[in-house]
Amino acid sequence: MTLGYAEYQSPFGKIRVIADTDGIKRVELFEEDWEKFLNDHPDMVDDQALCSEAIRQLDEYFNGKRKDFDLPLSIEGTDFRKQVWQALQSIPYGEVKSYAEVAEMIGNPKAVRAAGQANRANQLPIFIPCHRVIGKSGSLVGYAGTNTPIKKMLLEIEGCLIPQ
């Protein structure tokens, strides 16, 4: 299967969008993750029509002109993770939910930690808005590990009030 990709210069650095024949497969926000993915997939081709459309939509998002994405996604994961990711996609632009609320949204209120792990495993950040999930106390806990400044920036783009 041939993978295509395109790059976008976001306010916090380059974003790489990767697609397969089914849809957008991955979004790489960090250089070290991109380099690892590229090493594992040396046969990728630069650009693909779908990647270009994803870049266009990202640009609209970062410029305040888009609130929802209209792209086919090629999602891989366990049934549980797919449930969590579907719940994330239902969180409206400019709103946040806690990990506990996400667990409740999927009908499994005791699965707070597992919902957090699914959030962390999201391979389609921004398109599947894991940045809209915060700690129960309102704190910006975790985003791709320790990258909470990016989470904060994404929420600010969406007009969310962020606790200081």
PDB file of C-alpha atoms in Angstrom:
ATOM      1  CA  MET A   1       0.000   0.000   0.000  1.00  0.00           C
ATOM      2  CA  THR A   2       1.418   3.356  -1.027  1.00  0.00           C
ATOM      3  CA  LEU A   3       1.305   6.157   1.484  1.00  0.00           C
ATOM      4  CA  GLY A   4       1.241   9.796   0.461  1.00  0.00           C
ATOM      5  CA  TYR A   5       2.048  12.788   2.586  1.00  0.00           C
ATOM      6  CA  ALA A   6       2.086  16.562   2.615  1.00  0.00           C
ATOM      7  CA  GLU A   7       3.498  19.140   5.010  1.00  0.00           C
ATOM      8  CA  TYR A   8       1.902  22.167   6.611  1.00  0.00           C
ATOM      9  CA  GLN A   9       3.682  24.927   8.517  1.00  0.00           C
ATOM     10  CA  SER A  10       1.501  25.415  11.595  1.00  0.00           C
ATOM     11  CA  PRO A  11       1.950  28.077  14.279  1.00  0.00           C
ATOM     12  CA  PHE A  12       3.927  25.528  16.336  1.00  0.00           C
ATOM     13  CA  GLY A  13       5.945  23.833  13.583  1.00  0.00           C
ATOM     14  CA  LYS A  14       5.597  21.474  10.654  1.00  0.00           C
ATOM     15  CA  ILE A  15       2.668  19.096  10.601  1.00  0.00           C
ATOM     16  CA  ARG A  16       2.857  16.066   8.316  1.00  0.00           C
ATOM     17  CA  VAL A  17      -0.377  14.525   7.069  1.00  0.00           C
ATOM     18  CA  ILE A  18      -0.153  10.931   5.808  1.00  0.00           C
ATOM     19  CA  ALA A  19      -2.842   9.170   3.787  1.00  0.00           C
ATOM     20  CA  ASP A  20      -3.422   5.705   2.404  1.00  0.00           C
ATOM     21  CA  THR A  21      -6.055   4.662  -0.121  1.00  0.00           C
ATOM     22  CA  ASP A  22      -8.802   4.718   2.549  1.00  0.00           C
ATOM     23  CA  GLY A  23      -8.201   8.181   4.009  1.00  0.00           C
ATOM     24  CA  ILE A  24      -6.007  10.222   6.309  1.00  0.00           C
ATOM     25  CA  LYS A  25      -3.993   7.689   8.284  1.00  0.00           C
ATOM     26  CA  ARG A  26      -1.724   9.737  10.541  1.00  0.00           C
ATOM     27  CA  VAL A  27      -0.863  13.245  11.561  1.00  0.00           C
ATOM     28  CA  GLU A  28       2.678  13.768  12.799  1.00  0.00           C
ATOM     29  CA  LEU A  29       3.109  16.895  14.914  1.00  0.00           C
ATOM     30  CA  PHE A  30       6.658  16.317  16.079  1.00  0.00           C
ATOM     31  CA  GLU A  31       9.879  16.005  14.087  1.00  0.00           C
ATOM     32  CA  GLU A  32      11.203  12.958  15.976  1.00  0.00           C
ATOM     33  CA  ASP A  33       7.944  11.040  15.383  1.00  0.00           C
ATOM     34  CA  TRP A  34       7.966  12.020  11.707  1.00  0.00           C
ATOM     35  CA  GLU A  35      11.559  10.833  11.251  1.00  0.00           C
ATOM     36  CA  LYS A  36      10.772   7.483  12.881  1.00  0.00           C
ATOM     37  CA  PHE A  37       7.668   7.037  10.711  1.00  0.00           C
ATOM     38  CA  LEU A  38       9.615   7.996   7.589  1.00  0.00           C
ATOM     39  CA  ASN A  39      12.341   5.474   8.441  1.00  0.00           C
ATOM     40  CA  ASP A  40       9.681   2.777   8.788  1.00  0.00           C
ATOM     41  CA  HIS A  41       8.001   3.777   5.497  1.00  0.00           C
ATOM     42  CA  PRO A  42      10.742   4.849   3.058  1.00  0.00           C
ATOM     43  CA  ASP A  43       8.474   4.274   0.042  1.00  0.00           C
ATOM     44  CA  MET A  44       6.118   7.168   0.842  1.00  0.00           C
ATOM     45  CA  VAL A  45       5.404   9.603  -1.970  1.00  0.00           C
ATOM     46  CA  ASP A  46       5.285  13.341  -1.559  1.00  0.00           C
ATOM     47  CA  ASP A  47       1.742  14.669  -1.768  1.00  0.00           C
ATOM     48  CA  GLN A  48      -1.517  13.055  -2.671  1.00  0.00           C
ATOM     49  CA  ALA A  49      -4.790  14.805  -3.501  1.00  0.00           C
ATOM     50  CA  LEU A  50      -6.297  13.837  -0.155  1.00  0.00           C
ATOM     51  CA  CYS A  51      -3.269  15.127   1.760  1.00  0.00           C
ATOM     52  CA  SER A  52      -3.499  18.447  -0.076  1.00  0.00           C
ATOM     53  CA  GLU A  53      -7.165  18.723   0.901  1.00  0.00           C
ATOM     54  CA  ALA A  54      -6.272  17.941   4.523  1.00  0.00           C
ATOM     55  CA  ILE A  55      -3.616  20.681   4.442  1.00  0.00           C
ATOM     56  CA  ARG A  56      -6.140  23.137   3.006  1.00  0.00           C
ATOM     57  CA  GLN A  57      -8.567  22.310   5.823  1.00  0.00           C
ATOM     58  CA  LEU A  58      -5.825  22.596   8.469  1.00  0.00           C
ATOM     59  CA  ASP A  59      -4.926  26.026   7.128  1.00  0.00           C
ATOM     60  CA  GLU A  60      -8.561  27.099   7.400  1.00  0.00           C
ATOM     61  CA  TYR A  61      -8.679  25.729  10.963  1.00  0.00           C
ATOM     62  CA  PHE A  62      -5.546  27.584  12.053  1.00  0.00           C
ATOM     63  CA  ASN A  63      -6.888  30.777  10.457  1.00  0.00           C
ATOM     64  CA  GLY A  64     -10.235  30.562  12.271  1.00  0.00           C
ATOM     65  CA  LYS A  65     -12.243  29.704   9.154  1.00  0.00           C
ATOM     66  CA  ARG A  66     -13.023  26.034   9.888  1.00  0.00           C
ATOM     67  CA  LYS A  67     -14.548  24.341  12.921  1.00  0.00           C
ATOM     68  CA  ASP A  68     -15.137  20.845  11.547  1.00  0.00           C
ATOM     69  CA  PHE A  69     -13.102  18.666   9.222  1.00  0.00           C
ATOM     70  CA  ASP A  70     -14.617  16.870   6.268  1.00  0.00           C
ATOM     71  CA  LEU A  71     -12.109  14.164   5.423  1.00  0.00           C
ATOM     72  CA  PRO A  72     -12.180  10.380   5.200  1.00  0.00           C
ATOM     73  CA  LEU A  73     -10.092   8.918   8.016  1.00  0.00           C
ATOM     74  CA  SER A  74      -8.256   5.601   7.894  1.00  0.00           C
ATOM     75  CA  ILE A  75      -8.504   4.667  11.569  1.00  0.00           C
ATOM     76  CA  GLU A  76      -6.686   1.669  13.027  1.00  0.00           C
ATOM     77  CA  GLY A  77      -7.111   0.552  16.619  1.00  0.00           C
ATOM     78  CA  THR A  78      -8.983  -1.663  19.021  1.00  0.00           C
ATOM     79  CA  ASP A  79     -12.762  -1.446  19.235  1.00  0.00           C
ATOM     80  CA  PHE A  80     -12.426   0.335  22.580  1.00  0.00           C
ATOM     81  CA  ARG A  81     -10.046   2.953  21.187  1.00  0.00           C
ATOM     82  CA  LYS A  82     -12.284   3.491  18.176  1.00  0.00           C
ATOM     83  CA  GLN A  83     -15.193   4.135  20.571  1.00  0.00           C
ATOM     84  CA  VAL A  84     -13.134   6.734  22.425  1.00  0.00           C
ATOM     85  CA  TRP A  85     -12.006   8.396  19.199  1.00  0.00           C
ATOM     86  CA  GLN A  86     -15.589   8.537  17.955  1.00  0.00           C
ATOM     87  CA  ALA A  87     -16.581  10.195  21.238  1.00  0.00           C
ATOM     88  CA  LEU A  88     -13.758  12.734  20.813  1.00  0.00           C
ATOM     89  CA  GLN A  89     -15.102  13.632  17.382  1.00  0.00           C
ATOM     90  CA  SER A  90     -18.446  14.504  18.973  1.00  0.00           C
ATOM     91  CA  ILE A  91     -16.909  17.130  21.298  1.00  0.00           C
ATOM     92  CA  PRO A  92     -17.863  20.444  19.677  1.00  0.00           C
ATOM     93  CA  TYR A  93     -15.295  22.994  18.548  1.00  0.00           C
ATOM     94  CA  GLY A  94     -14.434  25.329  21.391  1.00  0.00           C
ATOM     95  CA  GLU A  95     -15.603  22.956  24.120  1.00  0.00           C
ATOM     96  CA  VAL A  96     -13.733  20.586  26.404  1.00  0.00           C
ATOM     97  CA  LYS A  97     -14.572  17.391  28.257  1.00  0.00           C
ATOM     98  CA  SER A  98     -12.743  15.627  31.050  1.00  0.00           C
ATOM     99  CA  TYR A  99     -11.380  12.117  30.671  1.00  0.00           C
ATOM    100  CA  ALA A 100     -14.138  10.985  33.057  1.00  0.00           C
ATOM    101  CA  GLU A 101     -16.766  12.565  30.812  1.00  0.00           C
ATOM    102  CA  VAL A 102     -15.295  10.799  27.776  1.00  0.00           C
ATOM    103  CA  ALA A 103     -15.489   7.474  29.650  1.00  0.00           C
ATOM    104  CA  GLU A 104     -19.132   8.240  30.434  1.00  0.00           C
ATOM    105  CA  MET A 105     -19.792   9.176  26.786  1.00  0.00           C
ATOM    106  CA  ILE A 106     -18.798   5.649  25.716  1.00  0.00           C
ATOM    107  CA  GLY A 107     -20.915   4.061  28.431  1.00  0.00           C
ATOM    108  CA  ASN A 108     -17.974   2.892  30.517  1.00  0.00           C
ATOM    109  CA  PRO A 109     -17.561   5.398  33.392  1.00  0.00           C
ATOM    110  CA  LYS A 110     -14.926   3.311  35.172  1.00  0.00           C
ATOM    111  CA  ALA A 111     -12.625   3.336  32.118  1.00  0.00           C
ATOM    112  CA  VAL A 112     -11.170   6.796  32.750  1.00  0.00           C
ATOM    113  CA  ARG A 113      -7.523   5.671  32.565  1.00  0.00           C
ATOM    114  CA  ALA A 114      -8.167   3.517  29.505  1.00  0.00           C
ATOM    115  CA  ALA A 115      -9.889   6.475  27.827  1.00  0.00           C
ATOM    116  CA  GLY A 116      -6.790   8.526  28.621  1.00  0.00           C
ATOM    117  CA  GLN A 117      -4.565   5.883  27.046  1.00  0.00           C
ATOM    118  CA  ALA A 118      -6.768   5.802  23.946  1.00  0.00           C
ATOM    119  CA  ASN A 119      -6.524   9.581  23.791  1.00  0.00           C
ATOM    120  CA  ARG A 120      -2.744   9.330  23.946  1.00  0.00           C
ATOM    121  CA  ALA A 121      -2.703   6.679  21.182  1.00  0.00           C
ATOM    122  CA  ASN A 122      -4.685   8.881  18.771  1.00  0.00           C
ATOM    123  CA  GLN A 123      -2.794   8.903  15.462  1.00  0.00           C
ATOM    124  CA  LEU A 124      -4.973  11.667  14.013  1.00  0.00           C
ATOM    125  CA  PRO A 125      -4.555  14.643  16.364  1.00  0.00           C
ATOM    126  CA  ILE A 126      -6.508  17.767  15.461  1.00  0.00           C
ATOM    127  CA  PHE A 127      -8.752  15.787  13.075  1.00  0.00           C
ATOM    128  CA  ILE A 128      -9.761  13.616  16.044  1.00  0.00           C
ATOM    129  CA  PRO A 129      -9.621  16.410  18.641  1.00  0.00           C
ATOM    130  CA  CYS A 130      -7.880  14.797  21.601  1.00  0.00           C
ATOM    131  CA  HIS A 131      -6.737  18.310  22.599  1.00  0.00           C
ATOM    132  CA  ARG A 132     -10.321  18.949  23.757  1.00  0.00           C
ATOM    133  CA  VAL A 133      -9.912  16.523  26.667  1.00  0.00           C
ATOM    134  CA  ILE A 134      -8.636  17.965  29.930  1.00  0.00           C
ATOM    135  CA  GLY A 135      -8.247  16.855  33.526  1.00  0.00           C
ATOM    136  CA  LYS A 136     -11.287  16.732  35.808  1.00  0.00           C
ATOM    137  CA  SER A 137      -9.899  19.729  37.699  1.00  0.00           C
ATOM    138  CA  GLY A 138      -9.709  21.728  34.459  1.00  0.00           C
ATOM    139  CA  SER A 139      -5.949  21.323  34.118  1.00  0.00           C
ATOM    140  CA  LEU A 140      -4.247  20.717  30.786  1.00  0.00           C
ATOM    141  CA  VAL A 141      -2.908  17.275  31.567  1.00  0.00           C
ATOM    142  CA  GLY A 142      -0.857  15.557  28.905  1.00  0.00           C
ATOM    143  CA  TYR A 143      -0.795  16.065  25.173  1.00  0.00           C
ATOM    144  CA  ALA A 144       1.393  13.713  23.202  1.00  0.00           C
ATOM    145  CA  GLY A 145       3.315  13.240  26.415  1.00  0.00           C
ATOM    146  CA  THR A 146       4.465  16.589  27.764  1.00  0.00           C
ATOM    147  CA  ASN A 147       3.426  18.883  24.923  1.00  0.00           C
ATOM    148  CA  THR A 148       0.686  20.728  26.792  1.00  0.00           C
ATOM    149  CA  PRO A 149       1.721  24.123  25.288  1.00  0.00           C
ATOM    150  CA  ILE A 150       0.484  22.832  21.924  1.00  0.00           C
ATOM    151  CA  LYS A 151      -2.752  21.643  23.527  1.00  0.00           C
ATOM    152  CA  LYS A 152      -3.159  25.101  25.062  1.00  0.00           C
ATOM    153  CA  MET A 153      -2.548  26.773  21.688  1.00  0.00           C
ATOM    154  CA  LEU A 154      -5.129  24.576  19.941  1.00  0.00           C
ATOM    155  CA  LEU A 155      -7.716  25.313  22.619  1.00  0.00           C
ATOM    156  CA  GLU A 156      -6.962  29.044  22.420  1.00  0.00           C
ATOM    157  CA  ILE A 157      -7.459  28.930  18.620  1.00  0.00           C
ATOM    158  CA  GLU A 158     -10.903  27.493  19.371  1.00  0.00           C
ATOM    159  CA  GLY A 159     -11.639  30.225  21.906  1.00  0.00           C
ATOM    160  CA  CYS A 160     -11.570  28.013  25.007  1.00  0.00           C
ATOM    161  CA  LEU A 161     -10.851  29.692  28.299  1.00  0.00           C
ATOM    162  CA  ILE A 162      -7.772  28.002  29.693  1.00  0.00           C
ATOM    163  CA  PRO A 163      -7.110  27.814  33.451  1.00  0.00           C
ATOM    164  CA  GLN A 164      -3.875  29.550  34.370  1.00  0.00           C
TER     165      GLN A 164
END
